PDB file of C-alpha atoms in Angstrom:
ATOM      1  CA  MET A   1     -22.274 -27.048  28.953  1.00  0.00           C
ATOM      2  CA  ASN A   2     -19.545 -25.798  31.298  1.00  0.00           C
ATOM      3  CA  ILE A   3     -16.677 -28.187  31.407  1.00  0.00           C
ATOM      4  CA  LEU A   4     -14.063 -28.205  34.074  1.00  0.00           C
ATOM      5  CA  LEU A   5     -10.600 -29.517  33.178  1.00  0.00           C
ATOM      6  CA  TRP A   6      -7.123 -28.807  34.053  1.00  0.00           C
ATOM      7  CA  HIS A   7      -4.391 -27.547  31.505  1.00  0.00           C
ATOM      8  CA  VAL A   8      -2.474 -30.773  31.635  1.00  0.00           C
ATOM      9  CA  HIS A   9      -1.441 -31.515  28.061  1.00  0.00           C
ATOM     10  CA  GLY A  10      -1.439 -28.414  25.859  1.00  0.00           C
ATOM     11  CA  SER A  11      -1.803 -30.175  22.343  1.00  0.00           C
ATOM     12  CA  TRP A  12      -4.575 -32.483  23.487  1.00  0.00           C
ATOM     13  CA  THR A  13      -6.496 -29.673  25.286  1.00  0.00           C
ATOM     14  CA  THR A  14      -6.080 -27.644  22.099  1.00  0.00           C
ATOM     15  CA  ALA A  15      -7.885 -29.847  20.010  1.00  0.00           C
ATOM     16  CA  PHE A  16     -10.480 -30.445  23.085  1.00  0.00           C
ATOM     17  CA  VAL A  17     -11.473 -26.869  23.356  1.00  0.00           C
ATOM     18  CA  GLN A  18     -12.459 -26.456  19.611  1.00  0.00           C
ATOM     19  CA  GLY A  19     -16.024 -27.989  20.605  1.00  0.00           C
ATOM     20  CA  PRO A  20     -18.996 -26.058  21.388  1.00  0.00           C
ATOM     21  CA  HIS A  21     -18.714 -25.644  25.172  1.00  0.00           C
ATOM     22  CA  THR A  22     -17.428 -23.292  27.739  1.00  0.00           C
ATOM     23  CA  TYR A  23     -14.146 -24.805  29.210  1.00  0.00           C
ATOM     24  CA  LEU A  24     -13.196 -23.763  32.677  1.00  0.00           C
ATOM     25  CA  VAL A  25      -9.323 -24.104  33.473  1.00  0.00           C
ATOM     26  CA  PRO A  26      -8.263 -23.526  37.061  1.00  0.00           C
ATOM     27  CA  LEU A  27      -5.830 -20.693  37.600  1.00  0.00           C
ATOM     28  CA  LEU A  28      -3.449 -20.104  40.428  1.00  0.00           C
ATOM     29  CA  PRO A  29      -1.062 -17.172  41.197  1.00  0.00           C
ATOM     30  CA  ASP A  30       2.042 -19.090  40.321  1.00  0.00           C
ATOM     31  CA  ARG A  31       0.544 -20.778  37.362  1.00  0.00           C
ATOM     32  CA  GLY A  32       1.910 -24.128  38.610  1.00  0.00           C
ATOM     33  CA  PRO A  33       0.810 -27.461  37.381  1.00  0.00           C
ATOM     34  CA  ASP A  34      -2.679 -27.280  39.158  1.00  0.00           C
ATOM     35  CA  GLY A  35      -3.504 -23.991  37.977  1.00  0.00           C
ATOM     36  CA  ARG A  36      -1.718 -23.056  34.843  1.00  0.00           C
ATOM     37  CA  GLY A  37      -4.766 -21.313  33.368  1.00  0.00           C
ATOM     38  CA  ARG A  38      -5.051 -20.706  29.719  1.00  0.00           C
ATOM     39  CA  ALA A  39      -2.179 -21.861  27.261  1.00  0.00           C
ATOM     40  CA  ARG A  40       0.073 -19.056  26.190  1.00  0.00           C
ATOM     41  CA  THR A  41       1.548 -20.862  23.110  1.00  0.00           C
ATOM     42  CA  PHE A  42      -1.355 -22.827  21.753  1.00  0.00           C
ATOM     43  CA  PRO A  43      -4.234 -21.273  19.781  1.00  0.00           C
ATOM     44  CA  TRP A  44      -7.188 -21.444  22.506  1.00  0.00           C
ATOM     45  CA  PRO A  45     -10.535 -19.902  21.629  1.00  0.00           C
ATOM     46  CA  ALA A  46     -12.347 -17.460  23.681  1.00  0.00           C
ATOM     47  CA  SER A  47     -14.572 -20.165  25.129  1.00  0.00           C
ATOM     48  CA  VAL A  48     -11.576 -21.242  27.544  1.00  0.00           C
ATOM     49  CA  ARG A  49     -12.188 -19.302  30.851  1.00  0.00           C
ATOM     50  CA  GLU A  50      -9.872 -19.015  33.657  1.00  0.00           C
ATOM     51  CA  LEU A  51     -11.137 -19.487  37.131  1.00  0.00           C
ATOM     52  CA  THR A  52      -9.629 -19.269  40.534  1.00  0.00           C
ATOM     53  CA  PRO A  53     -10.680 -21.920  43.242  1.00  0.00           C
ATOM     54  CA  ASP A  54     -12.804 -19.246  44.741  1.00  0.00           C
ATOM     55  CA  GLU A  55     -14.827 -18.640  41.521  1.00  0.00           C
ATOM     56  CA  LEU A  56     -14.963 -22.222  40.784  1.00  0.00           C
ATOM     57  CA  ARG A  57     -16.551 -22.596  44.340  1.00  0.00           C
ATOM     58  CA  GLU A  58     -19.778 -20.629  42.859  1.00  0.00           C
ATOM     59  CA  ALA A  59     -19.478 -21.708  39.026  1.00  0.00           C
ATOM     60  CA  GLU A  60     -21.851 -23.916  37.375  1.00  0.00           C
ATOM     61  CA  VAL A  61     -20.099 -26.980  36.329  1.00  0.00           C
ATOM     62  CA  ASP A  62     -21.797 -29.623  34.010  1.00  0.00           C
ATOM     63  CA  LEU A  63     -18.897 -31.985  33.478  1.00  0.00           C
ATOM     64  CA  VAL A  64     -15.485 -32.699  35.222  1.00  0.00           C
ATOM     65  CA  VAL A  65     -12.829 -33.994  33.131  1.00  0.00           C
ATOM     66  CA  LEU A  66     -10.185 -35.408  35.405  1.00  0.00           C
ATOM     67  CA  GLN A  67      -6.633 -36.312  34.157  1.00  0.00           C
ATOM     68  CA  ARG A  68      -4.383 -37.121  37.232  1.00  0.00           C
ATOM     69  CA  PRO A  69      -5.594 -39.264  40.375  1.00  0.00           C
ATOM     70  CA  HIS A  70      -5.249 -36.026  42.855  1.00  0.00           C
ATOM     71  CA  GLU A  71      -7.697 -34.182  40.838  1.00  0.00           C
ATOM     72  CA  MET A  72     -10.614 -35.966  42.317  1.00  0.00           C
ATOM     73  CA  GLU A  73      -9.957 -34.598  45.759  1.00  0.00           C
ATOM     74  CA  LEU A  74      -8.916 -31.307  44.227  1.00  0.00           C
ATOM     75  CA  ALA A  75     -12.220 -30.725  42.365  1.00  0.00           C
ATOM     76  CA  GLU A  76     -14.401 -31.715  45.287  1.00  0.00           C
ATOM     77  CA  ARG A  77     -12.840 -29.125  47.556  1.00  0.00           C
ATOM     78  CA  TRP A  78     -12.652 -26.110  44.984  1.00  0.00           C
ATOM     79  CA  LEU A  79     -16.120 -27.102  43.868  1.00  0.00           C
ATOM     80  CA  GLY A  80     -17.293 -26.411  47.522  1.00  0.00           C
ATOM     81  CA  GLY A  81     -18.122 -30.171  48.301  1.00  0.00           C
ATOM     82  CA  ARG A  82     -19.411 -31.169  45.025  1.00  0.00           C
ATOM     83  CA  ARG A  83     -18.435 -34.606  44.205  1.00  0.00           C
ATOM     84  CA  PRO A  84     -17.147 -35.591  40.778  1.00  0.00           C
ATOM     85  CA  GLY A  85     -19.184 -38.533  39.691  1.00  0.00           C
ATOM     86  CA  ARG A  86     -21.593 -38.187  42.265  1.00  0.00           C
ATOM     87  CA  ASP A  87     -22.926 -34.593  42.411  1.00  0.00           C
ATOM     88  CA  VAL A  88     -21.321 -33.566  39.080  1.00  0.00           C
ATOM     89  CA  PRO A  89     -20.900 -35.988  35.944  1.00  0.00           C
ATOM     90  CA  ALA A  90     -17.251 -36.996  35.629  1.00  0.00           C
ATOM     91  CA  VAL A  91     -14.996 -38.844  33.268  1.00  0.00           C
ATOM     92  CA  TYR A  92     -11.276 -39.755  33.856  1.00  0.00           C
ATOM     93  CA  LEU A  93      -9.112 -39.255  30.882  1.00  0.00           C
ATOM     94  CA  GLU A  94      -5.798 -41.514  30.801  1.00  0.00           C
ATOM     95  CA  HIS A  95      -3.198 -39.997  28.539  1.00  0.00           C
ATOM     96  CA  ASN A  96      -0.569 -42.381  29.137  1.00  0.00           C
ATOM     97  CA  ALA A  97       0.444 -46.050  28.939  1.00  0.00           C
ATOM     98  CA  PRO A  98       0.731 -47.945  32.280  1.00  0.00           C
ATOM     99  CA  ASP A  99       4.244 -47.878  34.070  1.00  0.00           C
ATOM    100  CA  GLY A 100       5.187 -50.713  36.529  1.00  0.00           C
ATOM    101  CA  ASP A 101       4.429 -54.381  36.407  1.00  0.00           C
ATOM    102  CA  VAL A 102       2.850 -54.324  32.837  1.00  0.00           C
ATOM    103  CA  PRO A 103       0.821 -55.828  31.919  1.00  0.00           C
ATOM    104  CA  ASP A 104      -0.752 -56.260  35.311  1.00  0.00           C
ATOM    105  CA  THR A 105      -0.484 -52.602  36.006  1.00  0.00           C
ATOM    106  CA  ARG A 106      -3.993 -51.656  37.755  1.00  0.00           C
ATOM    107  CA  HIS A 107      -5.447 -48.463  37.065  1.00  0.00           C
ATOM    108  CA  PRO A 108      -5.966 -45.920  39.984  1.00  0.00           C
ATOM    109  CA  PHE A 109      -9.574 -45.396  38.975  1.00  0.00           C
ATOM    110  CA  ALA A 110     -10.172 -49.307  38.386  1.00  0.00           C
ATOM    111  CA  ASP A 111     -13.548 -50.702  39.696  1.00  0.00           C
ATOM    112  CA  ARG A 112     -15.355 -47.411  39.978  1.00  0.00           C
ATOM    113  CA  ASP A 113     -18.853 -47.015  39.279  1.00  0.00           C
ATOM    114  CA  ASP A 114     -19.088 -43.073  39.536  1.00  0.00           C
ATOM    115  CA  LEU A 115     -17.458 -42.247  36.078  1.00  0.00           C
ATOM    116  CA  THR A 116     -16.505 -43.154  32.836  1.00  0.00           C
ATOM    117  CA  LEU A 117     -12.605 -44.075  32.118  1.00  0.00           C
ATOM    118  CA  VAL A 118     -11.437 -42.675  28.820  1.00  0.00           C
ATOM    119  CA  HIS A 119      -8.210 -43.801  27.017  1.00  0.00           C
ATOM    120  CA  VAL A 120      -6.653 -42.020  24.021  1.00  0.00           C
ATOM    121  CA  THR A 121      -5.559 -45.213  22.487  1.00  0.00           C
ATOM    122  CA  HIS A 122      -6.905 -48.663  22.344  1.00  0.00           C
ATOM    123  CA  PHE A 123      -3.389 -49.859  23.159  1.00  0.00           C
ATOM    124  CA  ASN A 124      -3.577 -48.203  26.354  1.00  0.00           C
ATOM    125  CA  ARG A 125      -7.166 -49.435  27.139  1.00  0.00           C
ATOM    126  CA  LEU A 126      -5.609 -53.099  26.424  1.00  0.00           C
ATOM    127  CA  PHE A 127      -2.622 -52.859  28.771  1.00  0.00           C
ATOM    128  CA  TRP A 128      -4.075 -50.984  31.631  1.00  0.00           C
ATOM    129  CA  ASP A 129      -6.263 -53.373  34.131  1.00  0.00           C
ATOM    130  CA  ASN A 130      -9.184 -51.173  34.229  1.00  0.00           C
ATOM    131  CA  GLY A 131     -11.175 -53.631  36.579  1.00  0.00           C
ATOM    132  CA  GLY A 132     -14.968 -53.063  36.315  1.00  0.00           C
ATOM    133  CA  THR A 133     -14.902 -49.242  35.424  1.00  0.00           C
ATOM    134  CA  ARG A 134     -16.782 -48.576  32.211  1.00  0.00           C
ATOM    135  CA  THR A 135     -14.075 -47.680  29.785  1.00  0.00           C
ATOM    136  CA  GLU A 136     -14.441 -45.775  26.204  1.00  0.00           C
ATOM    137  CA  VAL A 137     -11.769 -44.836  23.824  1.00  0.00           C
ATOM    138  CA  VAL A 138     -11.555 -41.541  21.914  1.00  0.00           C
ATOM    139  CA  GLU A 139      -8.605 -41.316  19.756  1.00  0.00           C
ATOM    140  CA  HIS A 140      -6.676 -38.379  19.495  1.00  0.00           C
ATOM    141  CA  GLY A 141      -7.607 -35.265  17.211  1.00  0.00           C
ATOM    142  CA  ILE A 142      -5.487 -33.061  15.470  1.00  0.00           C
ATOM    143  CA  VAL A 143      -6.044 -29.133  14.607  1.00  0.00           C
ATOM    144  CA  ASP A 144      -4.786 -29.550  11.025  1.00  0.00           C
ATOM    145  CA  PRO A 145      -1.567 -27.392  10.629  1.00  0.00           C
ATOM    146  CA  GLY A 146      -1.848 -28.043   7.026  1.00  0.00           C
ATOM    147  CA  HIS A 147       0.158 -29.937   4.251  1.00  0.00           C
ATOM    148  CA  ARG A 148       3.411 -27.945   4.639  1.00  0.00           C
ATOM    149  CA  TYR A 149       6.116 -30.381   4.122  1.00  0.00           C
ATOM    150  CA  THR A 150       8.950 -29.345   1.799  1.00  0.00           C
ATOM    151  CA  GLY A 151      11.657 -31.618   3.324  1.00  0.00           C
ATOM    152  CA  ARG A 152      14.447 -29.391   1.837  1.00  0.00           C
ATOM    153  CA  LEU A 153      16.904 -30.473   4.748  1.00  0.00           C
ATOM    154  CA  ALA A 154      18.254 -33.796   4.384  1.00  0.00           C
ATOM    155  CA  ARG A 155      17.970 -34.470   8.230  1.00  0.00           C
ATOM    156  CA  ALA A 156      15.732 -36.573  10.446  1.00  0.00           C
ATOM    157  CA  ALA A 157      13.462 -34.650  13.013  1.00  0.00           C
ATOM    158  CA  VAL A 158      12.785 -36.026  16.345  1.00  0.00           C
ATOM    159  CA  VAL A 159      10.354 -34.581  18.711  1.00  0.00           C
ATOM    160  CA  VAL A 160      10.807 -35.676  22.616  1.00  0.00           C
ATOM    161  CA  ASN A 161      10.680 -33.922  25.708  1.00  0.00           C
ATOM    162  CA  GLU A 162      13.317 -34.509  28.433  1.00  0.00           C
ATOM    163  CA  PRO A 163      15.153 -37.342  26.376  1.00  0.00           C
ATOM    164  CA  VAL A 164      17.898 -37.650  28.940  1.00  0.00           C
ATOM    165  CA  ARG A 165      15.432 -38.245  32.011  1.00  0.00           C
ATOM    166  CA  ARG A 166      13.058 -40.511  29.985  1.00  0.00           C
ATOM    167  CA  GLY A 167      15.913 -42.603  28.569  1.00  0.00           C
ATOM    168  CA  ARG A 168      14.827 -45.992  27.124  1.00  0.00           C
ATOM    169  CA  TYR A 169      11.359 -45.208  27.260  1.00  0.00           C
ATOM    170  CA  THR A 170      11.711 -42.616  24.315  1.00  0.00           C
ATOM    171  CA  GLY A 171      14.698 -44.679  22.628  1.00  0.00           C
ATOM    172  CA  THR A 172      17.306 -41.939  23.619  1.00  0.00           C
ATOM    173  CA  ASP A 173      19.583 -44.771  23.804  1.00  0.00           C
ATOM    174  CA  LEU A 174      18.904 -45.540  20.125  1.00  0.00           C
ATOM    175  CA  LEU A 175      19.804 -41.834  18.691  1.00  0.00           C
ATOM    176  CA  PRO A 176      23.780 -42.270  18.304  1.00  0.00           C
ATOM    177  CA  ALA A 177      23.179 -45.284  15.999  1.00  0.00           C
ATOM    178  CA  LEU A 178      20.370 -43.614  14.196  1.00  0.00           C
ATOM    179  CA  ALA A 179      22.528 -40.469  13.931  1.00  0.00           C
ATOM    180  CA  GLU A 180      24.944 -42.410  11.765  1.00  0.00           C
ATOM    181  CA  ALA A 181      22.376 -42.890   9.304  1.00  0.00           C
ATOM    182  CA  ALA A 182      20.750 -39.549   9.182  1.00  0.00           C
ATOM    183  CA  PRO A 183      21.771 -36.393  11.260  1.00  0.00           C
ATOM    184  CA  LEU A 184      19.231 -35.555  13.390  1.00  0.00           C
ATOM    185  CA  ASP A 185      17.099 -32.452  14.726  1.00  0.00           C
ATOM    186  CA  VAL A 186      15.893 -33.017  18.204  1.00  0.00           C
ATOM    187  CA  PHE A 187      12.972 -30.741  19.342  1.00  0.00           C
ATOM    188  CA  GLY A 188      11.446 -30.622  22.742  1.00  0.00           C
ATOM    189  CA  MET A 189      11.964 -29.448  26.551  1.00  0.00           C
ATOM    190  CA  ARG A 190      15.390 -30.015  28.133  1.00  0.00           C
ATOM    191  CA  THR A 191      16.883 -31.055  24.919  1.00  0.00           C
ATOM    192  CA  GLU A 192      19.717 -28.870  25.361  1.00  0.00           C
ATOM    193  CA  GLY A 193      23.238 -30.174  25.082  1.00  0.00           C
ATOM    194  CA  LEU A 194      21.962 -33.422  24.132  1.00  0.00           C
ATOM    195  CA  ALA A 195      24.690 -34.297  21.453  1.00  0.00           C
ATOM    196  CA  GLY A 196      27.373 -33.921  24.179  1.00  0.00           C
ATOM    197  CA  ARG A 197      25.340 -36.083  26.476  1.00  0.00           C
ATOM    198  CA  LEU A 198      25.285 -38.745  23.705  1.00  0.00           C
ATOM    199  CA  GLY A 199      28.818 -38.422  22.647  1.00  0.00           C
ATOM    200  CA  LEU A 200      27.764 -36.951  19.138  1.00  0.00           C
ATOM    201  CA  PRO A 201      29.272 -34.229  17.226  1.00  0.00           C
ATOM    202  CA  GLU A 202      27.026 -31.172  17.192  1.00  0.00           C
ATOM    203  CA  GLU A 203      26.118 -31.490  13.252  1.00  0.00           C
ATOM    204  CA  ARG A 204      24.791 -35.049  13.694  1.00  0.00           C
ATOM    205  CA  CYS A 205      22.546 -34.219  16.652  1.00  0.00           C
ATOM    206  CA  ARG A 206      21.114 -30.638  17.079  1.00  0.00           C
ATOM    207  CA  SER A 207      18.634 -29.777  19.506  1.00  0.00           C
ATOM    208  CA  ALA A 208      16.145 -26.924  20.057  1.00  0.00           C
ATOM    209  CA  ASP A 209      13.034 -26.139  22.312  1.00  0.00           C
ATOM    210  CA  LEU A 210      10.830 -24.263  19.828  1.00  0.00           C
ATOM    211  CA  PRO A 211       7.646 -22.516  20.728  1.00  0.00           C
ATOM    212  CA  GLN A 212       4.612 -24.542  19.230  1.00  0.00           C
ATOM    213  CA  GLY A 213       4.021 -21.732  16.690  1.00  0.00           C
ATOM    214  CA  GLU A 214       7.336 -22.418  15.218  1.00  0.00           C
ATOM    215  CA  LEU A 215       7.525 -26.228  15.576  1.00  0.00           C
ATOM    216  CA  HIS A 216       5.399 -27.167  12.755  1.00  0.00           C
ATOM    217  CA  GLY A 217       7.379 -25.154   9.996  1.00  0.00           C
ATOM    218  CA  ALA A 218      10.706 -26.508  11.573  1.00  0.00           C
ATOM    219  CA  LEU A 219       9.693 -30.068  11.253  1.00  0.00           C
ATOM    220  CA  ALA A 220       8.060 -29.734   7.728  1.00  0.00           C
ATOM    221  CA  GLU A 221      11.681 -28.774   6.587  1.00  0.00           C
ATOM    222  CA  ARG A 222      13.183 -31.703   7.416  1.00  0.00           C
ATOM    223  CA  ARG A 223      13.087 -34.949   5.129  1.00  0.00           C
ATOM    224  CA  VAL A 224      11.704 -37.535   7.416  1.00  0.00           C
ATOM    225  CA  TYR A 225      10.413 -37.823  10.916  1.00  0.00           C
ATOM    226  CA  LEU A 226      11.913 -40.249  13.280  1.00  0.00           C
ATOM    227  CA  HIS A 227       9.799 -41.957  16.076  1.00  0.00           C
ATOM    228  CA  PRO A 228      11.987 -44.200  18.184  1.00  0.00           C
ATOM    229  CA  VAL A 229       9.923 -44.573  21.143  1.00  0.00           C
ATOM    230  CA  ARG A 230       9.694 -47.837  23.026  1.00  0.00           C
ATOM    231  CA  TRP A 231       6.934 -47.224  25.521  1.00  0.00           C
ATOM    232  CA  THR A 232       4.773 -44.084  25.758  1.00  0.00           C
ATOM    233  CA  SER A 233       1.470 -43.301  24.633  1.00  0.00           C
ATOM    234  CA  LEU A 234       0.894 -42.343  21.050  1.00  0.00           C
ATOM    235  CA  GLY A 235       2.810 -38.992  20.642  1.00  0.00           C
ATOM    236  CA  LEU A 236       0.557 -36.289  19.289  1.00  0.00           C
ATOM    237  CA  SER A 237       4.015 -34.875  17.701  1.00  0.00           C
ATOM    238  CA  LEU A 238       3.950 -38.257  15.403  1.00  0.00           C
ATOM    239  CA  LEU A 239       0.548 -37.411  14.414  1.00  0.00           C
ATOM    240  CA  GLU A 240       0.977 -33.665  13.866  1.00  0.00           C
ATOM    241  CA  ALA A 241       4.282 -34.801  11.540  1.00  0.00           C
ATOM    242  CA  MET A 242       1.715 -36.927   9.701  1.00  0.00           C
ATOM    243  CA  HIS A 243      -0.463 -34.091   9.078  1.00  0.00           C
ATOM    244  CA  LEU A 244       2.222 -31.894   7.775  1.00  0.00           C
ATOM    245  CA  GLY A 245       2.877 -34.471   5.138  1.00  0.00           C
ATOM    246  CA  MET A 246       6.140 -36.135   6.689  1.00  0.00           C
ATOM    247  CA  PRO A 247       6.907 -39.680   5.939  1.00  0.00           C
ATOM    248  CA  VAL A 248       7.420 -41.610   9.341  1.00  0.00           C
ATOM    249  CA  VAL A 249      10.118 -44.063  10.453  1.00  0.00           C
ATOM    250  CA  ALA A 250       8.958 -45.557  13.735  1.00  0.00           C
ATOM    251  CA  LEU A 251       9.510 -48.368  16.138  1.00  0.00           C
ATOM    252  CA  ALA A 252       6.738 -50.711  15.939  1.00  0.00           C
ATOM    253  CA  THR A 253       5.649 -50.392  19.299  1.00  0.00           C
ATOM    254  CA  THR A 254       2.348 -49.406  21.298  1.00  0.00           C
ATOM    255  CA  GLU A 255      -0.119 -47.658  19.137  1.00  0.00           C
ATOM    256  CA  ALA A 256       2.200 -46.691  16.364  1.00  0.00           C
ATOM    257  CA  VAL A 257       1.434 -49.919  14.538  1.00  0.00           C
ATOM    258  CA  GLU A 258      -2.098 -48.654  14.371  1.00  0.00           C
ATOM    259  CA  ALA A 259      -1.322 -45.001  13.559  1.00  0.00           C
ATOM    260  CA  VAL A 260       1.094 -45.556  10.655  1.00  0.00           C
ATOM    261  CA  PRO A 261      -0.384 -47.651   7.683  1.00  0.00           C
ATOM    262  CA  PRO A 262       1.526 -49.260   4.820  1.00  0.00           C
ATOM    263  CA  GLY A 263       2.871 -46.648   2.392  1.00  0.00           C
ATOM    264  CA  ALA A 264       3.345 -43.801   4.858  1.00  0.00           C
ATOM    265  CA  GLY A 265       6.423 -44.820   6.205  1.00  0.00           C
ATOM    266  CA  VAL A 266       8.708 -47.684   7.675  1.00  0.00           C
ATOM    267  CA  LEU A 267       7.720 -49.447  11.030  1.00  0.00           C
ATOM    268  CA  SER A 268       9.995 -52.191  12.473  1.00  0.00           C
ATOM    269  CA  THR A 269      11.391 -53.417  15.877  1.00  0.00           C
ATOM    270  CA  ARG A 270      14.689 -53.566  14.388  1.00  0.00           C
ATOM    271  CA  PRO A 271      16.593 -50.344  14.880  1.00  0.00           C
ATOM    272  CA  GLU A 272      18.986 -51.051  11.948  1.00  0.00           C
ATOM    273  CA  VAL A 273      15.702 -51.190   9.611  1.00  0.00           C
ATOM    274  CA  LEU A 274      15.070 -47.820  10.907  1.00  0.00           C
ATOM    275  CA  ALA A 275      18.232 -46.731  10.018  1.00  0.00           C
ATOM    276  CA  GLU A 276      18.124 -47.847   6.576  1.00  0.00           C
ATOM    277  CA  ALA A 277      14.927 -46.536   6.031  1.00  0.00           C
ATOM    278  CA  ALA A 278      15.986 -43.064   7.074  1.00  0.00           C
ATOM    279  CA  ARG A 279      18.803 -43.494   4.721  1.00  0.00           C
ATOM    280  CA  ARG A 280      16.772 -44.169   1.892  1.00  0.00           C
ATOM    281  CA  TYR A 281      14.291 -41.177   2.465  1.00  0.00           C
ATOM    282  CA  LEU A 282      17.265 -38.976   2.798  1.00  0.00           C
ATOM    283  CA  ALA A 283      18.540 -40.027  -0.636  1.00  0.00           C
ATOM    284  CA  ASP A 284      15.232 -40.142  -2.331  1.00  0.00           C
ATOM    285  CA  PRO A 285      13.326 -36.885  -1.810  1.00  0.00           C
ATOM    286  CA  GLN A 286      10.628 -37.768  -4.269  1.00  0.00           C
ATOM    287  CA  ALA A 287       9.888 -41.126  -2.398  1.00  0.00           C
ATOM    288  CA  ALA A 288       9.912 -39.224   0.957  1.00  0.00           C
ATOM    289  CA  ALA A 289       7.333 -36.661  -0.317  1.00  0.00           C
ATOM    290  CA  GLU A 290       5.007 -39.523  -1.685  1.00  0.00           C
ATOM    291  CA  ASP A 291       4.859 -41.515   1.476  1.00  0.00           C
ATOM    292  CA  GLY A 292       4.550 -38.090   3.359  1.00  0.00           C
ATOM    293  CA  ALA A 293       1.502 -37.408   1.411  1.00  0.00           C
ATOM    294  CA  ARG A 294      -0.087 -40.782   2.052  1.00  0.00           C
ATOM    295  CA  ALA A 295       0.796 -40.237   5.833  1.00  0.00           C
ATOM    296  CA  ARG A 296      -1.272 -37.025   5.616  1.00  0.00           C
ATOM    297  CA  GLN A 297      -4.232 -38.676   4.192  1.00  0.00           C
ATOM    298  CA  ALA A 298      -4.332 -41.571   6.683  1.00  0.00           C
ATOM    299  CA  ALA A 299      -3.812 -38.966   9.703  1.00  0.00           C
ATOM    300  CA  LEU A 300      -6.777 -36.879   8.293  1.00  0.00           C
ATOM    301  CA  ALA A 301      -8.941 -39.921   8.124  1.00  0.00           C
ATOM    302  CA  ARG A 302      -8.294 -41.307  11.227  1.00  0.00           C
ATOM    303  CA  TYR A 303      -7.033 -38.410  13.571  1.00  0.00           C
ATOM    304  CA  GLY A 304      -9.274 -35.622  12.171  1.00  0.00           C
ATOM    305  CA  LEU A 305     -10.218 -32.861  14.402  1.00  0.00           C
ATOM    306  CA  LYS A 306     -13.932 -33.483  13.346  1.00  0.00           C
ATOM    307  CA  ARG A 307     -14.016 -37.187  14.152  1.00  0.00           C
ATOM    308  CA  PHE A 308     -12.323 -36.338  17.456  1.00  0.00           C
ATOM    309  CA  LEU A 309     -14.835 -33.692  18.462  1.00  0.00           C
ATOM    310  CA  ASN A 310     -17.964 -35.947  17.496  1.00  0.00           C
ATOM    311  CA  ASP A 311     -16.567 -38.976  19.554  1.00  0.00           C
ATOM    312  CA  TRP A 312     -16.365 -36.593  22.459  1.00  0.00           C
ATOM    313  CA  GLU A 313     -19.868 -34.956  21.952  1.00  0.00           C
ATOM    314  CA  ARG A 314     -21.305 -38.733  22.009  1.00  0.00           C
ATOM    315  CA  LEU A 315     -19.641 -39.433  25.179  1.00  0.00           C
ATOM    316  CA  ILE A 316     -20.321 -36.379  26.778  1.00  0.00           C
ATOM    317  CA  THR A 317     -24.126 -36.682  25.881  1.00  0.00           C
ATOM    318  CA  GLU A 318     -24.110 -40.187  27.544  1.00  0.00           C
ATOM    319  CA  VAL A 319     -22.177 -39.281  30.663  1.00  0.00           C
ATOM    320  CA  CYS A 320     -24.370 -36.256  31.205  1.00  0.00           C
ATOM    321  CA  SER A 321     -27.638 -38.007  30.753  1.00  0.00           C
TER     322      SER A 321
END
């Protein structure tokens, strides 16, 4: 099949395009949000093709995967008047947990009879008001980076994009207290100068925005993965850390309580418990490695690429028939 989707979420798309189809990603001259084209830092196969809006007008498209509300109008215009859900089968993929008046947040595509609303976690489906729209959950899948954990650096790794802007959502306000328990290495976009913004010495809170090809190796050198996120969808970086063989210390919020089983790390709604767990892992490399190995096995079993692609194949077949 030819599947049209926008390059919105690089890590998720990397898993999705490992399937057996041809994937059409819009390309604009400025490579802005509506036309990024192929990823430059993720390993995408040759089956991902860049098409301009003019080329899409004449393209054969079997399925549209929408990920942002305005893509419905954009797709109809760029496909020469073909309407997603009416003239071309469509699904709306919701990556995020709801914002606003939770739990009364109504989904923008609630009460639709022309498409299927797909959530990436059961938590998200539960908390969005989906109305009468048919809903499915296809949990994340990860391209396995391999068991690369060494934990040689007695530091905690955190992955978060824009930690200052996102603030309490991503638990940025919890980092100073956690940094007292374990020195932090925070990776992600717009993390530069984070230590100064939090009033921390550089040694207790280093930050860097690494290319995807370098990130996994850097994570695997840290002793423990710290996930202080209050409210967001299940971070793919958490699942990638588990695949690497890292033990996890995380707030027991959103889908993390499903993703991290007993023996793979420590979950709690009490930051002081997380701080103590980080201290223990830093002091006991063997325990960290053993829990990390269990985290990897759990992640492979639940978030493996084969299961993810099989789930999507089943759903695609249903939607397109």
